[in-house]
Amino acid sequence: MGGPHEQLEHAEHVEHAGHNNKKVALLIAILALGLAFSETLGKASQTEGISLNIKASDTWNFFQAKTIRQTTLRTAAQALTTEAAVTDEPRKAVLLKQADDWMKTVARYDSDPKEKDGRKELRELAEKYEHERDTHLARYHSYEYSSAAYQIGIVLASAAVITGMVALVWGSIGLGILGLIFTFMGLLAPEMPHDVLHWVQHFFAAGGTHAGDTH
């Protein structure tokens, strides 16, 4: 059994370890809070992305249906115009009027600013839905990276409590900061990770091409 001095040192060591564990526990709580935010934001972005994908698909289907009807009417109008050229005058006027009415409908199918359901307007709407969908899915991926960083950070912090290794605590803090960066990236610049990855792929592809040219 140690003397009073050794017992005092042991008590101070236990108190210091307990104090450090409280700090690590607070770190774990902060990481868990960040994880909850990133998971919630990611789920919302994923749901919105799926919804916009459905809207884009439905709009393109409507666009295709308009295209088919437009082509059918144009063909029919052209057939009436051809028939009118070889028929008597009274019937010719009727045929040409019908062909003209159909061609007006064809033009309306192509663009209808009033009803916003012409092919031009439908294309613009579908492309808008697709752009918004891609943005929300990019946000979702950023939040997924953020969640992964927070989760690994929690694991490292939990291991630090058991082992007492300070390096694990710093690693956990670094991953928490990385998770925070990805969270803000999802909110403010969701396209950035994709753009950076595309740039890196382009850089290495260009480097491989130049290397091949030297042989």
Coordinates of N, CA, C and O in Angstrom, one line a residue, residues 39-174:
E39 N -28.0 14.0 -41.1 CA -28.9 13.0 -41.5 C -30.3 13.5 -41.9 O -30.9 13.1 -42.9
T40 N -30.8 14.5 -41.1 CA -32.1 15.1 -41.4 C -32.0 15.9 -42.7 O -32.9 15.7 -43.5
L41 N -31.0 16.7 -42.9 CA -30.9 17.4 -44.1 C -30.7 16.5 -45.3 O -31.3 16.7 -46.4
G42 N -29.9 15.4 -45.1 CA -29.7 14.5 -46.2 C -31.0 13.8 -46.6 O -31.3 13.6 -47.8
K43 N -31.8 13.4 -45.6 CA -33.1 12.7 -45.9 C -34.0 13.6 -46.7 O -34.7 13.2 -47.6
A44 N -34.1 14.9 -46.2 CA -34.9 15.9 -46.9 C -34.5 16.1 -48.3 O -35.3 16.2 -49.2
S45 N -33.2 16.2 -48.5 CA -32.7 16.5 -49.9 C -32.9 15.3 -50.8 O -33.3 15.4 -52.0
Q46 N -32.8 14.0 -50.3 CA -33.0 12.8 -51.0 C -34.5 12.7 -51.4 O -34.8 12.4 -52.6
T47 N -35.4 13.0 -50.5 CA -36.8 12.9 -50.8 C -37.2 14.0 -51.8 O -37.9 13.6 -52.8
E48 N -36.7 15.2 -51.7 CA -37.0 16.2 -52.7 C -36.4 15.9 -54.1 O -37.0 16.1 -55.1
G49 N -35.2 15.3 -54.1 CA -34.6 14.9 -55.3 C -35.4 13.8 -56.1 O -35.6 13.9 -57.3
I50 N -35.9 12.9 -55.3 CA -36.8 11.8 -55.9 C -38.1 12.4 -56.4 O -38.5 12.1 -57.5
S51 N -38.7 13.3 -55.7 CA -39.9 14.0 -56.1 C -39.7 14.8 -57.4 O -40.5 14.7 -58.3
L52 N -38.6 15.5 -57.5 CA -38.3 16.3 -58.7 C -38.0 15.4 -59.9 O -38.3 15.7 -61.0
N53 N -37.4 14.2 -59.6 CA -37.1 13.3 -60.7 C -38.4 12.7 -61.3 O -38.6 12.6 -62.5
I54 N -39.4 12.5 -60.4 CA -40.7 12.1 -60.9 C -41.4 13.2 -61.7 O -42.0 12.9 -62.8
K55 N -41.3 14.4 -61.2 CA -41.9 15.5 -61.9 C -41.2 15.7 -63.3 O -41.9 15.9 -64.3
A56 N -39.9 15.6 -63.4 CA -39.2 15.7 -64.6 C -39.6 14.6 -65.6 O -39.8 14.9 -66.8
S57 N -39.7 13.4 -65.1 CA -40.1 12.2 -65.9 C -41.5 12.4 -66.5 O -41.8 12.2 -67.7
D58 N -42.5 12.9 -65.6 CA -43.8 13.1 -66.0 C -43.9 14.2 -67.1 O -44.7 14.1 -68.1
T59 N -43.1 15.3 -66.9 CA -43.1 16.4 -67.9 C -42.5 15.9 -69.2 O -43.1 16.3 -70.3
W60 N -41.5 15.1 -69.2 CA -40.9 14.6 -70.4 C -41.9 13.7 -71.2 O -42.0 13.7 -72.4
N61 N -42.7 12.9 -70.4 CA -43.7 12.1 -71.0 C -44.8 12.9 -71.7 O -45.3 12.6 -72.8
F62 N -45.2 14.0 -71.0 CA -46.1 14.9 -71.6 C -45.6 15.6 -72.9 O -46.3 15.7 -73.9
F63 N -44.3 15.9 -72.8 CA -43.6 16.5 -74.0 C -43.6 15.5 -75.1 O -43.9 15.9 -76.3
Q64 N -43.3 14.2 -74.9 CA -43.3 13.2 -75.9 C -44.7 13.0 -76.5 O -44.9 12.9 -77.7
A65 N -45.8 13.0 -75.6 CA -47.1 12.9 -76.1 C -47.5 14.1 -77.0 O -48.2 13.9 -78.1
K66 N -47.1 15.3 -76.6 CA -47.4 16.5 -77.5 C -46.7 16.3 -78.8 O -47.2 16.7 -79.9
T67 N -45.4 15.8 -78.8 CA -44.7 15.6 -80.0 C -45.4 14.7 -81.0 O -45.4 14.9 -82.2
I68 N -45.9 13.6 -80.4 CA -46.6 12.6 -81.2 C -47.8 13.2 -81.8 O -48.1 13.0 -83.0
R69 N -48.6 13.9 -81.0 CA -49.8 14.5 -81.5 C -49.5 15.5 -82.6 O -50.2 15.7 -83.6
Q70 N -48.5 16.3 -82.3 CA -48.1 17.3 -83.3 C -47.7 16.7 -84.6 O -48.1 17.2 -85.7
T71 N -46.9 15.7 -84.6 CA -46.5 15.0 -85.8 C -47.6 14.4 -86.6 O -47.7 14.5 -87.8
T72 N -48.6 13.8 -85.8 CA -49.8 13.2 -86.5 C -50.6 14.3 -87.1 O -51.0 14.1 -88.3
L73 N -50.8 15.4 -86.4 CA -51.6 16.5 -87.0 C -51.0 17.1 -88.2 O -51.6 17.4 -89.2
R74 N -49.6 17.3 -88.1 CA -48.9 17.9 -89.2 C -49.0 17.0 -90.5 O -49.2 17.5 -91.6
T75 N -48.8 15.7 -90.3 CA -48.9 14.8 -91.4 C -50.3 14.8 -92.0 O -50.5 14.8 -93.2
A76 N -51.4 14.8 -91.1 CA -52.7 14.9 -91.6 C -53.0 16.2 -92.4 O -53.7 16.2 -93.4
A77 N -52.5 17.3 -91.9 CA -52.7 18.6 -92.6 C -52.0 18.6 -93.9 O -52.6 19.1 -94.9
Q78 N -50.8 18.0 -94.0 CA -50.1 18.0 -95.3 C -50.9 17.1 -96.3 O -50.9 17.4 -97.5
A79 N -51.5 16.0 -95.8 CA -52.2 15.1 -96.6 C -53.5 15.8 -97.2 O -53.8 15.7 -98.4
L80 N -54.1 16.6 -96.3 CA -55.3 17.4 -96.8 C -54.9 18.5 -97.8 O -55.6 18.7 -98.8
T81 N -53.8 19.1 -97.6 CA -53.3 20.1 -98.5 C -53.0 19.5 -99.9 O -53.4 20.1 -100.9
T82 N -52.4 18.3 -99.9 CA -52.1 17.6 -101.1 C -53.4 17.2 -101.8 O -53.6 17.3 -103.0
E83 N -54.4 16.7 -101.0 CA -55.7 16.3 -101.6 C -56.5 17.5 -102.2 O -57.1 17.4 -103.2
A84 N -56.3 18.7 -101.5 CA -57.1 19.9 -101.9 C -56.6 20.3 -103.3 O -57.3 21.0 -104.1
A85 N -55.3 20.0 -103.6 CA -54.8 20.5 -104.9 C -55.4 19.8 -106.1 O -55.3 20.3 -107.2
V86 N -56.0 18.6 -105.9 CA -56.5 17.8 -107.0 C -58.1 17.6 -106.9 O -58.6 16.6 -107.4
T87 N -58.7 18.5 -106.1 CA -60.2 18.3 -106.0 C -60.9 19.6 -106.4 O -60.3 20.6 -106.8
D88 N -62.2 19.5 -106.4 CA -63.0 20.7 -106.9 C -62.9 21.8 -105.9 O -62.6 21.7 -104.7
E89 N -63.3 23.0 -106.3 CA -63.2 24.2 -105.6 C -63.9 24.2 -104.3 O -63.4 24.6 -103.2
P90 N -65.2 23.9 -104.2 CA -66.0 23.9 -102.9 C -65.3 23.0 -101.9 O -65.1 23.4 -100.7
R91 N -64.9 21.8 -102.3 CA -64.3 20.9 -101.3 C -62.9 21.3 -101.0 O -62.4 21.2 -99.9
K92 N -62.2 21.9 -102.0 CA -60.9 22.4 -101.8 C -60.8 23.4 -100.6 O -59.9 23.4 -99.7
A93 N -61.8 24.4 -100.6 CA -61.8 25.4 -99.5 C -62.0 24.7 -98.2 O -61.4 25.2 -97.2
V94 N -62.9 23.7 -98.1 CA -63.1 23.0 -96.8 C -61.9 22.3 -96.4 O -61.5 22.4 -95.2
L95 N -61.2 21.6 -97.3 CA -60.0 20.9 -96.9 C -58.9 21.8 -96.5 O -58.2 21.6 -95.5
L96 N -58.7 23.0 -97.2 CA -57.7 23.9 -96.8 C -57.9 24.5 -95.5 O -57.0 24.8 -94.7
K97 N -59.2 24.8 -95.2 CA -59.5 25.4 -93.9 C -59.2 24.4 -92.8 O -58.7 24.8 -91.7
Q98 N -59.6 23.1 -93.0 CA -59.3 22.1 -92.0 C -57.8 22.0 -91.8 O -57.3 21.9 -90.6
A99 N -57.1 22.0 -92.9 CA -55.6 21.8 -92.8 C -55.0 23.0 -92.1 O -54.1 22.9 -91.3
D100 N -55.6 24.2 -92.3 CA -55.1 25.4 -91.7 C -55.3 25.4 -90.1 O -54.5 25.8 -89.3
D101 N -56.5 24.9 -89.8 CA -56.9 24.8 -88.4 C -55.9 23.8 -87.7 O -55.5 24.0 -86.5
W102 N -55.6 22.7 -88.4 CA -54.7 21.7 -87.8 C -53.3 22.3 -87.6 O -52.6 22.0 -86.6
M103 N -52.9 23.0 -88.6 CA -51.5 23.6 -88.5 C -51.4 24.7 -87.4 O -50.4 24.8 -86.7
K104 N -52.6 25.4 -87.1 CA -52.6 26.3 -86.0 C -52.4 25.5 -84.6 O -51.8 25.9 -83.7
T105 N -53.1 24.3 -84.6 CA -53.0 23.5 -83.4 C -51.6 22.9 -83.3 O -51.0 22.9 -82.2
V106 N -51.0 22.6 -84.4 CA -49.6 22.1 -84.5 C -48.7 23.2 -83.9 O -47.8 22.9 -83.0
A107 N -48.9 24.5 -84.3 CA -48.1 25.6 -83.7 C -48.3 25.8 -82.2 O -47.4 26.1 -81.5
R108 N -49.6 25.6 -81.8 CA -49.9 25.7 -80.4 C -49.2 24.6 -79.6 O -48.8 24.8 -78.4
Y109 N -49.2 23.4 -80.2 CA -48.5 22.3 -79.5 C -47.0 22.6 -79.3 O -46.4 22.2 -78.4
D110 N -46.4 23.3 -80.3 CA -45.0 23.6 -80.2 C -44.7 24.7 -79.2 O -43.7 24.5 -78.4
S111 N -45.6 25.7 -79.0 CA -45.4 26.7 -78.0 C -46.7 27.3 -77.7 O -47.4 27.8 -78.6
D112 N -47.0 27.3 -76.4 CA -48.3 27.9 -75.9 C -48.0 28.7 -74.6 O -48.2 28.2 -73.5
P113 N -47.5 30.0 -74.8 CA -47.1 30.8 -73.6 C -48.3 31.0 -72.7 O -48.1 31.2 -71.5
K114 N -49.5 31.0 -73.2 CA -50.7 31.3 -72.3 C -50.9 30.1 -71.4 O -51.1 30.3 -70.2
E115 N -51.0 28.9 -71.9 CA -51.3 27.7 -71.1 C -50.1 27.1 -70.5 O -50.2 26.2 -69.6
K116 N -48.9 27.5 -71.0 CA -47.6 27.0 -70.5 C -47.5 25.4 -70.7 O -46.9 24.8 -69.9
D117 N -48.2 24.9 -71.7 CA -48.1 23.5 -71.9 C -47.6 23.1 -73.4 O -47.9 22.0 -73.8
G118 N -47.0 24.0 -74.1 CA -46.4 23.7 -75.4 C -45.1 22.9 -75.2 O -44.6 22.9 -74.1
R119 N -44.6 22.4 -76.3 CA -43.4 21.6 -76.2 C -42.2 22.5 -75.7 O -41.4 22.0 -74.9
K120 N -42.2 23.7 -76.1 CA -41.1 24.6 -75.7 C -41.2 24.8 -74.2 O -40.1 24.7 -73.5
E121 N -42.4 25.1 -73.7 CA -42.5 25.3 -72.3 C -42.3 24.1 -71.4 O -41.7 24.1 -70.3
L122 N -42.8 22.9 -72.0 CA -42.6 21.7 -71.3 C -41.1 21.3 -71.2 O -40.6 20.8 -70.2
R123 N -40.4 21.5 -72.3 CA -38.9 21.2 -72.3 C -38.2 22.1 -71.2 O -37.4 21.6 -70.4
E124 N -38.5 23.4 -71.2 CA -37.9 24.3 -70.2 C -38.3 23.8 -68.8 O -37.4 23.8 -67.9
L125 N -39.5 23.4 -68.5 CA -39.9 23.0 -67.2 C -39.2 21.7 -66.8 O -38.8 21.5 -65.7
A126 N -39.1 20.7 -67.7 CA -38.5 19.5 -67.5 C -37.0 19.7 -67.1 O -36.5 19.1 -66.2
E127 N -36.3 20.5 -67.9 CA -34.9 20.8 -67.7 C -34.7 21.5 -66.3 O -33.7 21.3 -65.6
K128 N -35.7 22.4 -66.0 CA -35.6 23.1 -64.7 C -35.8 22.0 -63.5 O -35.0 22.1 -62.5
Y129 N -36.7 21.1 -63.7 CA -36.9 20.1 -62.7 C -35.6 19.2 -62.6 O -35.2 18.8 -61.5
E130 N -35.0 18.9 -63.7 CA -33.8 18.1 -63.7 C -32.6 18.8 -63.0 O -31.9 18.2 -62.2
H131 N -32.5 20.1 -63.3 CA -31.4 20.9 -62.6 C -31.6 20.9 -61.1 O -30.7 20.7 -60.3
E132 N -32.9 21.2 -60.7 CA -33.2 21.2 -59.2 C -33.0 19.8 -58.6 O -32.5 19.7 -57.5
R133 N -33.3 18.8 -59.4 CA -33.1 17.4 -58.9 C -31.6 17.2 -58.7 O -31.2 16.6 -57.6
D134 N -30.8 17.5 -59.6 CA -29.4 17.3 -59.5 C -28.8 18.1 -58.3 O -27.9 17.6 -57.7
T135 N -29.3 19.3 -58.1 CA -28.8 20.1 -57.0 C -29.1 19.4 -55.7 O -28.3 19.3 -54.8
H136 N -30.4 18.9 -55.5 CA -30.8 18.3 -54.3 C -30.0 17.0 -54.1 O -29.6 16.6 -52.9
L137 N -29.8 16.2 -55.1 CA -29.0 15.0 -55.0 C -27.6 15.2 -54.7 O -26.9 14.5 -53.9
A138 N -27.0 16.4 -55.2 CA -25.6 16.7 -54.8 C -25.6 17.1 -53.4 O -24.6 16.8 -52.6
R139 N -26.6 17.8 -52.9 CA -26.7 18.2 -51.5 C -26.8 16.9 -50.6 O -26.1 16.7 -49.6
Y140 N -27.6 15.9 -51.1 CA -27.7 14.6 -50.4 C -26.4 13.9 -50.2 O -26.0 13.4 -49.2
H141 N -25.6 13.9 -51.3 CA -24.3 13.3 -51.3 C -23.3 14.0 -50.3 O -22.6 13.4 -49.6
S142 N -23.4 15.3 -50.3 CA -22.5 16.1 -49.4 C -22.9 15.8 -47.9 O -22.0 15.6 -47.1
Y143 N -24.2 15.7 -47.6 CA -24.7 15.3 -46.3 C -24.3 13.9 -45.9 O -24.0 13.6 -44.8
E144 N -24.3 13.0 -46.9 CA -23.8 11.6 -46.7 C -22.4 11.6 -46.3 O -22.0 10.9 -45.3
Y145 N -21.5 12.4 -47.0 CA -20.1 12.5 -46.6 C -20.0 13.1 -45.2 O -19.1 12.6 -44.4
S146 N -20.8 14.1 -44.9 CA -20.7 14.7 -43.6 C -21.1 13.7 -42.5 O -20.5 13.6 -41.5
S147 N -22.2 12.9 -42.7 CA -22.6 11.9 -41.8 C -21.5 10.9 -41.5 O -21.3 10.5 -40.4
A148 N -20.9 10.4 -42.6 CA -19.8 9.5 -42.4 C -18.6 10.0 -41.6 O -18.1 9.3 -40.7
A149 N -18.3 11.3 -41.8 CA -17.2 11.9 -41.0 C -17.6 12.0 -39.6 O -16.8 11.7 -38.7
Y150 N -18.9 12.4 -39.3 CA -19.3 12.5 -37.9 C -19.3 11.1 -37.2 O -18.9 11.0 -36.1
Q151 N -19.8 10.1 -37.9 CA -19.9 8.7 -37.4 C -18.5 8.2 -37.0 O -18.3 7.6 -35.9
I152 N -17.5 8.4 -37.9 CA -16.2 7.9 -37.7 C -15.5 8.7 -36.5 O -14.8 8.1 -35.7
G153 N -15.9 10.0 -36.5 CA -15.4 10.8 -35.4 C -15.9 10.4 -34.0 O -15.2 10.3 -33.0
I154 N -17.2 10.0 -34.0 CA -17.7 9.4 -32.7 C -17.0 8.1 -32.3 O -16.8 7.9 -31.1
V155 N -16.7 7.3 -33.3 CA -16.0 6.0 -33.0 C -14.7 6.3 -32.4 O -14.2 5.7 -31.4
L156 N -13.9 7.3 -33.0 CA -12.6 7.6 -32.5 C -12.7 8.2 -31.1 O -11.8 7.9 -30.3
A157 N -13.6 9.1 -30.9 CA -13.8 9.7 -29.6 C -14.1 8.6 -28.5 O -13.6 8.7 -27.4
S158 N -15.0 7.7 -28.9 CA -15.3 6.6 -28.0 C -14.1 5.8 -27.7 O -13.9 5.4 -26.5
A159 N -13.3 5.5 -28.7 CA -12.1 4.7 -28.4 C -11.1 5.5 -27.6 O -10.4 4.9 -26.8
A160 N -11.1 6.8 -27.7 CA -10.2 7.7 -26.9 C -10.5 7.6 -25.4 O -9.7 7.6 -24.5
V161 N -11.8 7.4 -25.1 CA -12.3 7.3 -23.7 C -11.7 6.0 -23.1 O -11.3 6.0 -21.9
I162 N -11.6 4.9 -23.9 CA -11.2 3.7 -23.4 C -9.6 3.6 -23.3 O -9.1 3.2 -22.3
T163 N -9.0 4.1 -24.4 CA -7.5 4.0 -24.5 C -6.8 5.2 -23.9 O -5.6 5.0 -23.5
G164 N -7.4 6.3 -23.8 CA -6.8 7.5 -23.3 C -5.8 8.1 -24.3 O -5.0 9.0 -23.9
M165 N -5.9 7.7 -25.6 CA -4.9 8.2 -26.6 C -5.4 9.6 -27.1 O -6.5 9.7 -27.6
V166 N -4.6 10.6 -26.9 CA -4.9 12.0 -27.3 C -5.0 12.1 -28.8 O -5.8 12.9 -29.3
A167 N -4.2 11.3 -29.6 CA -4.3 11.3 -31.0 C -5.7 11.0 -31.6 O -6.1 11.6 -32.6
L168 N -6.4 10.1 -30.9 CA -7.7 9.7 -31.3 C -8.7 10.9 -31.1 O -9.6 11.1 -31.9
V169 N -8.4 11.7 -30.1 CA -9.3 12.8 -29.8 C -9.1 13.9 -30.9 O -10.0 14.4 -31.5
W170 N -7.8 14.1 -31.3 CA -7.5 15.1 -32.3 C -8.1 14.6 -33.7 O -8.6 15.4 -34.5
G171 N -8.0 13.3 -33.9 CA -8.6 12.7 -35.1 C -10.1 12.9 -35.2 O -10.6 13.3 -36.2
S172 N -10.7 12.7 -34.0 CA -12.2 12.9 -33.9 C -12.5 14.4 -34.2 O -13.5 14.7 -34.9
I173 N -11.8 15.3 -33.6 CA -12.0 16.7 -33.8 C -11.9 17.1 -35.3 O -12.7 17.8 -35.9
G174 N -10.8 16.6 -35.9 CA -10.6 16.8 -37.4 C -11.7 16.3 -38.2 O -12.2 17.0 -39.1

